[in-house]
Amino acid sequence: MTSNKNILFALCLALMAMVSCSTVKDIAYFQNKVVNQPEKIDKHAGIVVQPKDMISIVVSSRNPELVAMFNLPVVSYQAGGELIAAGGYNQRLMGYVVDEQGFIDFPVLGKLSVAGKTRWEVAEMVKDKLLQDGYLTDAVVTVEFLNFKVSVLGEVQSPGTFVIEGDKVTVLQAISLARDLTIFGRRDNVSVIRERNGERTIYEVNLCDVDMFKSPAYYLQQNDVIYVEPSPEKARQSTIDDKKLRMTTIAISSSSLLVSVATLITSLLIK
């Protein structure tokens, strides 16, 4: 009997080890990583300006009065959301909205083609034009994105849309903004949905594989959507919970019907 108990105990331990290994395999990131070995990182050129983007362009010079005509005003937001003059809280620079053809209407210089350029290329273009047209010889131009945002949906702790400062964010950083995947999120099949130049592309990113760093979706672009698919276990659990809810609803409805019928019969008998 003792021998049988030992065999049963050993089988239980083996089964628990197998389940544990399977669980780690399902949720661990970068499972085939190589440690302590430097790896060359591909240069990230930065995102490019697209139609409907909003960008800020600030021109600076030793002559502040001269550059004033090239800069949009700074505004603040009231509690009701209406724009008011600068001087309150939450000040921000007004931006240029890129039209469908990829142009912005810049003060004095007129229409400028900015679509397809990085923010550094736009800054260099504005600086060169100011110099060539004889307006400023010492201009310093700074360009920033004002509406760079990404959305994270599905099996994450805090799904939502997140505004990104700067012009560089990775799929891992976006997931961290959503407080990581839940235990039921599939690490091996994260979708990145991207719309660009009138086309929609869906990329698959495997967080368990270090090759994810080579994916064209590793560095995100403006308005990318990340979707984390639920695991089969979560799908089965949702199906079971839905069946339980339906059965409970049916039971409550049946009980209510029986009570109503019993009340009706009782009232008839009393009469």
PDB file of C-alpha atoms in Angstrom:
ATOM      1  CA  MET A   1       0.000   0.000   0.000  1.00  0.00           C
ATOM      2  CA  THR A   2       2.833   2.359   0.891  1.00  0.00           C
ATOM      3  CA  SER A   3       4.468   1.628  -2.451  1.00  0.00           C
ATOM      4  CA  ASN A   4       1.264   2.527  -4.301  1.00  0.00           C
ATOM      5  CA  LYS A   5       1.009   5.785  -2.335  1.00  0.00           C
ATOM      6  CA  ASN A   6       4.580   6.684  -3.276  1.00  0.00           C
ATOM      7  CA  ILE A   7       3.890   5.981  -6.951  1.00  0.00           C
ATOM      8  CA  LEU A   8       0.725   8.080  -6.825  1.00  0.00           C
ATOM      9  CA  PHE A   9       2.589  10.916  -5.107  1.00  0.00           C
ATOM     10  CA  ALA A  10       5.358  10.790  -7.722  1.00  0.00           C
ATOM     11  CA  LEU A  11       2.797  10.891 -10.549  1.00  0.00           C
ATOM     12  CA  CYS A  12       1.113  13.903  -8.969  1.00  0.00           C
ATOM     13  CA  LEU A  13       4.442  15.743  -8.712  1.00  0.00           C
ATOM     14  CA  ALA A  14       5.245  14.934 -12.344  1.00  0.00           C
ATOM     15  CA  LEU A  15       1.833  16.179 -13.464  1.00  0.00           C
ATOM     16  CA  MET A  16       2.241  19.419 -11.493  1.00  0.00           C
ATOM     17  CA  ALA A  17       5.677  19.941 -13.041  1.00  0.00           C
ATOM     18  CA  MET A  18       4.250  19.439 -16.527  1.00  0.00           C
ATOM     19  CA  VAL A  19       1.448  21.949 -15.883  1.00  0.00           C
ATOM     20  CA  SER A  20       3.909  24.436 -14.416  1.00  0.00           C
ATOM     21  CA  CYS A  21       6.230  24.160 -17.435  1.00  0.00           C
ATOM     22  CA  SER A  22       3.320  24.585 -19.806  1.00  0.00           C
ATOM     23  CA  THR A  23       2.132  27.670 -17.950  1.00  0.00           C
ATOM     24  CA  VAL A  24       5.570  29.322 -18.038  1.00  0.00           C
ATOM     25  CA  LYS A  25       5.876  28.488 -21.727  1.00  0.00           C
ATOM     26  CA  ASP A  26       2.569  30.221 -22.406  1.00  0.00           C
ATOM     27  CA  ILE A  27       3.265  33.463 -20.527  1.00  0.00           C
ATOM     28  CA  ALA A  28       7.044  34.069 -20.530  1.00  0.00           C
ATOM     29  CA  TYR A  29       8.407  36.774 -22.860  1.00  0.00           C
ATOM     30  CA  PHE A  30      11.571  36.342 -24.972  1.00  0.00           C
ATOM     31  CA  GLN A  31      11.874  32.592 -24.379  1.00  0.00           C
ATOM     32  CA  ASN A  32      14.685  32.123 -26.919  1.00  0.00           C
ATOM     33  CA  LYS A  33      16.760  35.084 -25.734  1.00  0.00           C
ATOM     34  CA  VAL A  34      20.546  34.985 -25.675  1.00  0.00           C
ATOM     35  CA  VAL A  35      21.934  36.738 -22.588  1.00  0.00           C
ATOM     36  CA  ASN A  36      25.171  38.718 -22.213  1.00  0.00           C
ATOM     37  CA  GLN A  37      25.591  39.002 -25.977  1.00  0.00           C
ATOM     38  CA  PRO A  38      25.290  42.473 -27.549  1.00  0.00           C
ATOM     39  CA  GLU A  39      22.970  42.689 -30.530  1.00  0.00           C
ATOM     40  CA  LYS A  40      22.942  45.477 -33.097  1.00  0.00           C
ATOM     41  CA  ILE A  41      19.824  47.629 -32.927  1.00  0.00           C
ATOM     42  CA  ASP A  42      18.331  48.817 -36.189  1.00  0.00           C
ATOM     43  CA  LYS A  43      18.246  52.603 -36.401  1.00  0.00           C
ATOM     44  CA  HIS A  44      14.763  54.028 -35.931  1.00  0.00           C
ATOM     45  CA  ALA A  45      14.281  56.855 -38.392  1.00  0.00           C
ATOM     46  CA  GLY A  46      11.236  58.174 -36.585  1.00  0.00           C
ATOM     47  CA  ILE A  47       7.654  58.397 -37.710  1.00  0.00           C
ATOM     48  CA  VAL A  48       6.737  60.553 -40.687  1.00  0.00           C
ATOM     49  CA  VAL A  49       4.044  63.191 -40.948  1.00  0.00           C
ATOM     50  CA  GLN A  50       0.766  61.963 -42.420  1.00  0.00           C
ATOM     51  CA  PRO A  51      -2.435  63.701 -43.544  1.00  0.00           C
ATOM     52  CA  LYS A  52      -4.681  64.654 -40.589  1.00  0.00           C
ATOM     53  CA  ASP A  53      -1.693  64.789 -38.224  1.00  0.00           C
ATOM     54  CA  MET A  54      -1.290  67.805 -35.974  1.00  0.00           C
ATOM     55  CA  ILE A  55       2.195  69.214 -35.506  1.00  0.00           C
ATOM     56  CA  SER A  56       3.650  72.207 -33.714  1.00  0.00           C
ATOM     57  CA  ILE A  57       6.378  74.321 -35.312  1.00  0.00           C
ATOM     58  CA  VAL A  58       8.287  76.787 -33.128  1.00  0.00           C
ATOM     59  CA  VAL A  59      10.742  79.265 -34.653  1.00  0.00           C
ATOM     60  CA  SER A  60      13.349  80.850 -32.363  1.00  0.00           C
ATOM     61  CA  SER A  61      15.914  83.572 -33.016  1.00  0.00           C
ATOM     62  CA  ARG A  62      17.944  86.264 -31.284  1.00  0.00           C
ATOM     63  CA  ASN A  63      15.246  88.659 -32.463  1.00  0.00           C
ATOM     64  CA  PRO A  64      12.034  87.606 -30.642  1.00  0.00           C
ATOM     65  CA  GLU A  65       9.966  90.371 -32.238  1.00  0.00           C
ATOM     66  CA  LEU A  66      10.850  89.177 -35.725  1.00  0.00           C
ATOM     67  CA  VAL A  67      10.028  85.514 -35.092  1.00  0.00           C
ATOM     68  CA  ALA A  68       6.653  86.330 -33.519  1.00  0.00           C
ATOM     69  CA  MET A  69       4.960  86.412 -36.919  1.00  0.00           C
ATOM     70  CA  PHE A  70       6.096  82.840 -37.635  1.00  0.00           C
ATOM     71  CA  ASN A  71       4.730  81.308 -34.416  1.00  0.00           C
ATOM     72  CA  LEU A  72       1.172  80.375 -33.499  1.00  0.00           C
ATOM     73  CA  PRO A  73      -0.150  81.629 -30.141  1.00  0.00           C
ATOM     74  CA  VAL A  74      -0.055  79.641 -26.913  1.00  0.00           C
ATOM     75  CA  VAL A  75      -3.518  78.798 -25.555  1.00  0.00           C
ATOM     76  CA  SER A  76      -5.042  77.308 -22.417  1.00  0.00           C
ATOM     77  CA  TYR A  77      -8.117  75.215 -21.772  1.00  0.00           C
ATOM     78  CA  GLN A  78     -10.948  76.386 -19.560  1.00  0.00           C
ATOM     79  CA  ALA A  79     -12.968  73.955 -17.454  1.00  0.00           C
ATOM     80  CA  GLY A  80     -15.656  73.889 -20.133  1.00  0.00           C
ATOM     81  CA  GLY A  81     -13.135  73.037 -22.835  1.00  0.00           C
ATOM     82  CA  GLU A  82     -13.209  76.456 -24.573  1.00  0.00           C
ATOM     83  CA  LEU A  83      -9.952  78.029 -25.672  1.00  0.00           C
ATOM     84  CA  ILE A  84      -8.878  81.179 -23.844  1.00  0.00           C
ATOM     85  CA  ALA A  85      -5.877  83.450 -24.068  1.00  0.00           C
ATOM     86  CA  ALA A  86      -2.566  82.346 -22.579  1.00  0.00           C
ATOM     87  CA  GLY A  87      -1.989  82.979 -18.900  1.00  0.00           C
ATOM     88  CA  GLY A  88      -4.025  80.210 -17.262  1.00  0.00           C
ATOM     89  CA  TYR A  89      -3.188  76.622 -16.499  1.00  0.00           C
ATOM     90  CA  ASN A  90      -2.502  73.769 -18.980  1.00  0.00           C
ATOM     91  CA  GLN A  91      -0.937  75.982 -21.606  1.00  0.00           C
ATOM     92  CA  ARG A  92      -0.096  74.437 -24.931  1.00  0.00           C
ATOM     93  CA  LEU A  93       0.983  75.551 -28.370  1.00  0.00           C
ATOM     94  CA  MET A  94      -1.562  75.573 -31.150  1.00  0.00           C
ATOM     95  CA  GLY A  95      -0.706  73.235 -33.982  1.00  0.00           C
ATOM     96  CA  TYR A  96      -0.981  72.863 -37.732  1.00  0.00           C
ATOM     97  CA  VAL A  97      -3.359  70.239 -39.085  1.00  0.00           C
ATOM     98  CA  VAL A  98      -1.993  68.489 -42.174  1.00  0.00           C
ATOM     99  CA  ASP A  99      -4.585  68.456 -44.960  1.00  0.00           C
ATOM    100  CA  GLU A 100      -5.486  65.499 -47.186  1.00  0.00           C
ATOM    101  CA  GLN A 101      -2.846  66.536 -49.728  1.00  0.00           C
ATOM    102  CA  GLY A 102      -0.126  66.659 -47.062  1.00  0.00           C
ATOM    103  CA  PHE A 103       0.191  70.470 -46.779  1.00  0.00           C
ATOM    104  CA  ILE A 104       0.069  72.957 -43.920  1.00  0.00           C
ATOM    105  CA  ASP A 105      -0.566  76.683 -44.192  1.00  0.00           C
ATOM    106  CA  PHE A 106       2.442  78.322 -42.522  1.00  0.00           C
ATOM    107  CA  PRO A 107       2.446  82.037 -41.608  1.00  0.00           C
ATOM    108  CA  VAL A 108       4.165  84.245 -44.209  1.00  0.00           C
ATOM    109  CA  LEU A 109       5.735  81.278 -46.015  1.00  0.00           C
ATOM    110  CA  GLY A 110       2.397  79.946 -47.254  1.00  0.00           C
ATOM    111  CA  LYS A 111       1.626  76.309 -48.051  1.00  0.00           C
ATOM    112  CA  LEU A 112       4.351  73.804 -47.174  1.00  0.00           C
ATOM    113  CA  SER A 113       4.389  70.129 -48.140  1.00  0.00           C
ATOM    114  CA  VAL A 114       5.174  68.144 -44.968  1.00  0.00           C
ATOM    115  CA  ALA A 115       3.630  64.680 -45.507  1.00  0.00           C
ATOM    116  CA  GLY A 116       6.167  61.863 -45.712  1.00  0.00           C
ATOM    117  CA  LYS A 117       8.814  63.835 -43.819  1.00  0.00           C
ATOM    118  CA  THR A 118      10.126  63.266 -40.306  1.00  0.00           C
ATOM    119  CA  ARG A 119       9.880  66.116 -37.832  1.00  0.00           C
ATOM    120  CA  TRP A 120      13.595  66.832 -38.286  1.00  0.00           C
ATOM    121  CA  GLU A 121      13.161  67.064 -42.055  1.00  0.00           C
ATOM    122  CA  VAL A 122      10.226  69.460 -41.612  1.00  0.00           C
ATOM    123  CA  ALA A 123      12.309  71.600 -39.238  1.00  0.00           C
ATOM    124  CA  GLU A 124      15.194  71.709 -41.699  1.00  0.00           C
ATOM    125  CA  MET A 125      12.839  72.623 -44.566  1.00  0.00           C
ATOM    126  CA  VAL A 126      11.307  75.542 -42.633  1.00  0.00           C
ATOM    127  CA  LYS A 127      14.746  76.763 -41.526  1.00  0.00           C
ATOM    128  CA  ASP A 128      16.102  76.685 -45.087  1.00  0.00           C
ATOM    129  CA  LYS A 129      13.062  78.516 -46.443  1.00  0.00           C
ATOM    130  CA  LEU A 130      13.353  81.259 -43.826  1.00  0.00           C
ATOM    131  CA  LEU A 131      17.004  81.703 -44.781  1.00  0.00           C
ATOM    132  CA  GLN A 132      16.448  81.584 -48.544  1.00  0.00           C
ATOM    133  CA  ASP A 133      13.589  84.110 -48.417  1.00  0.00           C
ATOM    134  CA  GLY A 134      15.734  86.467 -46.338  1.00  0.00           C
ATOM    135  CA  TYR A 135      13.629  86.471 -43.179  1.00  0.00           C
ATOM    136  CA  LEU A 136      16.004  84.921 -40.627  1.00  0.00           C
ATOM    137  CA  THR A 137      19.649  83.955 -40.763  1.00  0.00           C
ATOM    138  CA  ASP A 138      19.873  82.408 -37.294  1.00  0.00           C
ATOM    139  CA  ALA A 139      16.564  80.553 -37.037  1.00  0.00           C
ATOM    140  CA  VAL A 140      16.212  77.527 -34.772  1.00  0.00           C
ATOM    141  CA  VAL A 141      13.149  75.449 -35.688  1.00  0.00           C
ATOM    142  CA  THR A 142      11.581  72.801 -33.446  1.00  0.00           C
ATOM    143  CA  VAL A 143       8.841  70.449 -34.657  1.00  0.00           C
ATOM    144  CA  GLU A 144       6.752  68.145 -32.428  1.00  0.00           C
ATOM    145  CA  PHE A 145       3.777  65.838 -32.938  1.00  0.00           C
ATOM    146  CA  LEU A 146       0.683  66.890 -30.985  1.00  0.00           C
ATOM    147  CA  ASN A 147      -1.641  63.949 -31.675  1.00  0.00           C
ATOM    148  CA  PHE A 148       0.610  60.885 -31.570  1.00  0.00           C
ATOM    149  CA  LYS A 149      -1.527  58.260 -29.861  1.00  0.00           C
ATOM    150  CA  VAL A 150      -1.941  54.487 -29.834  1.00  0.00           C
ATOM    151  CA  SER A 151      -4.744  52.248 -28.566  1.00  0.00           C
ATOM    152  CA  VAL A 152      -4.367  48.971 -26.655  1.00  0.00           C
ATOM    153  CA  LEU A 153      -7.356  46.594 -26.520  1.00  0.00           C
ATOM    154  CA  GLY A 154      -8.168  43.042 -25.443  1.00  0.00           C
ATOM    155  CA  GLU A 155      -6.599  41.041 -22.634  1.00  0.00           C
ATOM    156  CA  VAL A 156      -4.623  43.804 -20.904  1.00  0.00           C
ATOM    157  CA  GLN A 157      -4.967  45.206 -17.409  1.00  0.00           C
ATOM    158  CA  SER A 158      -5.992  48.743 -18.446  1.00  0.00           C
ATOM    159  CA  PRO A 159      -7.119  49.013 -22.081  1.00  0.00           C
ATOM    160  CA  GLY A 160      -7.371  52.488 -23.565  1.00  0.00           C
ATOM    161  CA  THR A 161      -5.932  55.124 -25.875  1.00  0.00           C
ATOM    162  CA  PHE A 162      -2.616  56.664 -24.841  1.00  0.00           C
ATOM    163  CA  VAL A 163      -1.048  59.933 -25.996  1.00  0.00           C
ATOM    164  CA  ILE A 164       2.662  59.526 -26.729  1.00  0.00           C
ATOM    165  CA  GLU A 165       5.210  62.256 -26.080  1.00  0.00           C
ATOM    166  CA  GLY A 166       7.927  62.444 -28.697  1.00  0.00           C
ATOM    167  CA  ASP A 167       7.882  60.297 -31.814  1.00  0.00           C
ATOM    168  CA  LYS A 168       9.202  56.932 -30.665  1.00  0.00           C
ATOM    169  CA  VAL A 169       7.294  54.171 -28.879  1.00  0.00           C
ATOM    170  CA  THR A 170       7.569  50.385 -29.122  1.00  0.00           C
ATOM    171  CA  VAL A 171       4.857  47.757 -28.838  1.00  0.00           C
ATOM    172  CA  LEU A 172       6.325  46.746 -25.462  1.00  0.00           C
ATOM    173  CA  GLN A 173       6.145  50.307 -24.146  1.00  0.00           C
ATOM    174  CA  ALA A 174       2.535  50.626 -25.323  1.00  0.00           C
ATOM    175  CA  ILE A 175       1.628  47.377 -23.555  1.00  0.00           C
ATOM    176  CA  SER A 176       3.331  48.626 -20.397  1.00  0.00           C
ATOM    177  CA  LEU A 177       1.141  51.767 -20.557  1.00  0.00           C
ATOM    178  CA  ALA A 178      -1.829  49.369 -20.436  1.00  0.00           C
ATOM    179  CA  ARG A 179      -0.226  47.716 -17.354  1.00  0.00           C
ATOM    180  CA  ASP A 180       0.795  44.530 -19.192  1.00  0.00           C
ATOM    181  CA  LEU A 181      -1.243  41.582 -20.419  1.00  0.00           C
ATOM    182  CA  THR A 182      -3.577  39.682 -18.144  1.00  0.00           C
ATOM    183  CA  ILE A 183      -2.758  36.054 -17.386  1.00  0.00           C
ATOM    184  CA  PHE A 184      -5.299  35.123 -20.081  1.00  0.00           C
ATOM    185  CA  GLY A 185      -3.705  37.180 -22.867  1.00  0.00           C
ATOM    186  CA  ARG A 186      -1.973  35.343 -25.709  1.00  0.00           C
ATOM    187  CA  ARG A 187       1.673  36.375 -25.811  1.00  0.00           C
ATOM    188  CA  ASP A 188       2.369  34.546 -29.056  1.00  0.00           C
ATOM    189  CA  ASN A 189      -0.158  36.370 -31.237  1.00  0.00           C
ATOM    190  CA  VAL A 190      -0.491  40.094 -30.538  1.00  0.00           C
ATOM    191  CA  SER A 191      -2.029  42.015 -33.439  1.00  0.00           C
ATOM    192  CA  VAL A 192      -0.942  45.503 -34.474  1.00  0.00           C
ATOM    193  CA  ILE A 193      -3.450  47.183 -36.797  1.00  0.00           C
ATOM    194  CA  ARG A 194      -2.004  50.004 -38.894  1.00  0.00           C
ATOM    195  CA  GLU A 195      -3.661  52.352 -41.380  1.00  0.00           C
ATOM    196  CA  ARG A 196      -1.437  54.271 -43.740  1.00  0.00           C
ATOM    197  CA  ASN A 197      -1.803  55.767 -47.214  1.00  0.00           C
ATOM    198  CA  GLY A 198      -5.355  54.495 -47.532  1.00  0.00           C
ATOM    199  CA  GLU A 199      -4.422  50.904 -46.642  1.00  0.00           C
ATOM    200  CA  ARG A 200      -4.915  48.802 -43.519  1.00  0.00           C
ATOM    201  CA  THR A 201      -2.286  46.215 -42.517  1.00  0.00           C
ATOM    202  CA  ILE A 202      -2.472  43.765 -39.602  1.00  0.00           C
ATOM    203  CA  TYR A 203       0.861  42.577 -38.197  1.00  0.00           C
ATOM    204  CA  GLU A 204       1.305  39.650 -35.826  1.00  0.00           C
ATOM    205  CA  VAL A 205       3.862  40.054 -33.037  1.00  0.00           C
ATOM    206  CA  ASN A 206       5.060  37.106 -30.957  1.00  0.00           C
ATOM    207  CA  LEU A 207       6.174  38.433 -27.560  1.00  0.00           C
ATOM    208  CA  CYS A 208       7.655  35.036 -26.716  1.00  0.00           C
ATOM    209  CA  ASP A 209      10.178  35.260 -29.565  1.00  0.00           C
ATOM    210  CA  VAL A 210      13.096  37.697 -29.703  1.00  0.00           C
ATOM    211  CA  ASP A 211      12.525  38.023 -33.448  1.00  0.00           C
ATOM    212  CA  MET A 212       9.723  40.410 -32.498  1.00  0.00           C
ATOM    213  CA  PHE A 213      12.387  43.139 -32.390  1.00  0.00           C
ATOM    214  CA  LYS A 214      12.720  42.782 -36.176  1.00  0.00           C
ATOM    215  CA  SER A 215       9.004  43.180 -36.830  1.00  0.00           C
ATOM    216  CA  PRO A 216       7.914  46.284 -38.797  1.00  0.00           C
ATOM    217  CA  ALA A 217       5.311  46.736 -36.048  1.00  0.00           C
ATOM    218  CA  TYR A 218       7.825  46.801 -33.165  1.00  0.00           C
ATOM    219  CA  TYR A 219       8.106  50.583 -33.472  1.00  0.00           C
ATOM    220  CA  LEU A 220       4.581  51.940 -33.499  1.00  0.00           C
ATOM    221  CA  GLN A 221       3.175  54.692 -35.671  1.00  0.00           C
ATOM    222  CA  GLN A 222       0.468  57.226 -34.937  1.00  0.00           C
ATOM    223  CA  ASN A 223      -3.017  55.744 -34.446  1.00  0.00           C
ATOM    224  CA  ASP A 224      -1.790  52.117 -34.340  1.00  0.00           C
ATOM    225  CA  VAL A 225      -4.145  49.735 -32.529  1.00  0.00           C
ATOM    226  CA  ILE A 226      -2.779  46.825 -30.481  1.00  0.00           C
ATOM    227  CA  TYR A 227      -5.142  43.921 -29.870  1.00  0.00           C
ATOM    228  CA  VAL A 228      -4.305  41.118 -27.429  1.00  0.00           C
ATOM    229  CA  GLU A 229      -6.254  37.956 -28.152  1.00  0.00           C
ATOM    230  CA  PRO A 230      -7.655  35.923 -25.229  1.00  0.00           C
ATOM    231  CA  SER A 231      -6.227  32.469 -24.619  1.00  0.00           C
ATOM    232  CA  PRO A 232      -8.323  29.340 -25.353  1.00  0.00           C
ATOM    233  CA  GLU A 233      -8.716  28.889 -21.582  1.00  0.00           C
ATOM    234  CA  LYS A 234     -10.288  32.348 -21.257  1.00  0.00           C
ATOM    235  CA  ALA A 235     -12.555  31.669 -24.244  1.00  0.00           C
ATOM    236  CA  ARG A 236     -13.747  28.400 -22.691  1.00  0.00           C
ATOM    237  CA  GLN A 237     -14.279  30.092 -19.334  1.00  0.00           C
ATOM    238  CA  SER A 238     -16.315  32.863 -20.986  1.00  0.00           C
ATOM    239  CA  THR A 239     -18.463  30.237 -22.722  1.00  0.00           C
ATOM    240  CA  ILE A 240     -19.059  28.388 -19.446  1.00  0.00           C
ATOM    241  CA  ASP A 241     -19.865  31.621 -17.602  1.00  0.00           C
ATOM    242  CA  ASP A 242     -22.289  32.593 -20.381  1.00  0.00           C
ATOM    243  CA  LYS A 243     -24.034  29.212 -20.125  1.00  0.00           C
ATOM    244  CA  LYS A 244     -24.264  29.571 -16.349  1.00  0.00           C
ATOM    245  CA  LEU A 245     -25.758  33.041 -16.767  1.00  0.00           C
ATOM    246  CA  ARG A 246     -28.345  31.743 -19.236  1.00  0.00           C
ATOM    247  CA  MET A 247     -29.247  28.806 -16.970  1.00  0.00           C
ATOM    248  CA  THR A 248     -29.579  31.153 -13.992  1.00  0.00           C
ATOM    249  CA  THR A 249     -31.800  33.487 -15.991  1.00  0.00           C
ATOM    250  CA  ILE A 250     -33.978  30.578 -17.118  1.00  0.00           C
ATOM    251  CA  ALA A 251     -34.233  29.266 -13.545  1.00  0.00           C
ATOM    252  CA  ILE A 252     -35.242  32.694 -12.213  1.00  0.00           C
ATOM    253  CA  SER A 253     -37.801  33.139 -15.003  1.00  0.00           C
ATOM    254  CA  SER A 254     -39.217  29.658 -14.374  1.00  0.00           C
ATOM    255  CA  SER A 255     -39.446  30.306 -10.632  1.00  0.00           C
ATOM    256  CA  SER A 256     -41.234  33.609 -11.246  1.00  0.00           C
ATOM    257  CA  LEU A 257     -43.681  31.872 -13.583  1.00  0.00           C
ATOM    258  CA  LEU A 258     -44.394  29.109 -11.059  1.00  0.00           C
ATOM    259  CA  VAL A 259     -44.970  31.664  -8.298  1.00  0.00           C
ATOM    260  CA  SER A 260     -47.362  33.609 -10.531  1.00  0.00           C
ATOM    261  CA  VAL A 261     -49.283  30.437 -11.476  1.00  0.00           C
ATOM    262  CA  ALA A 262     -49.445  29.314  -7.817  1.00  0.00           C
ATOM    263  CA  THR A 263     -50.727  32.734  -6.762  1.00  0.00           C
ATOM    264  CA  LEU A 264     -53.387  32.660  -9.477  1.00  0.00           C
ATOM    265  CA  ILE A 265     -54.564  29.154  -8.506  1.00  0.00           C
ATOM    266  CA  THR A 266     -54.676  30.111  -4.824  1.00  0.00           C
ATOM    267  CA  SER A 267     -56.759  33.201  -5.544  1.00  0.00           C
ATOM    268  CA  LEU A 268     -59.208  31.116  -7.626  1.00  0.00           C
ATOM    269  CA  LEU A 269     -59.573  28.513  -4.888  1.00  0.00           C
ATOM    270  CA  ILE A 270     -60.273  31.161  -2.262  1.00  0.00           C
ATOM    271  CA  LYS A 271     -63.031  32.602  -4.407  1.00  0.00           C
TER     272      LYS A 271
END
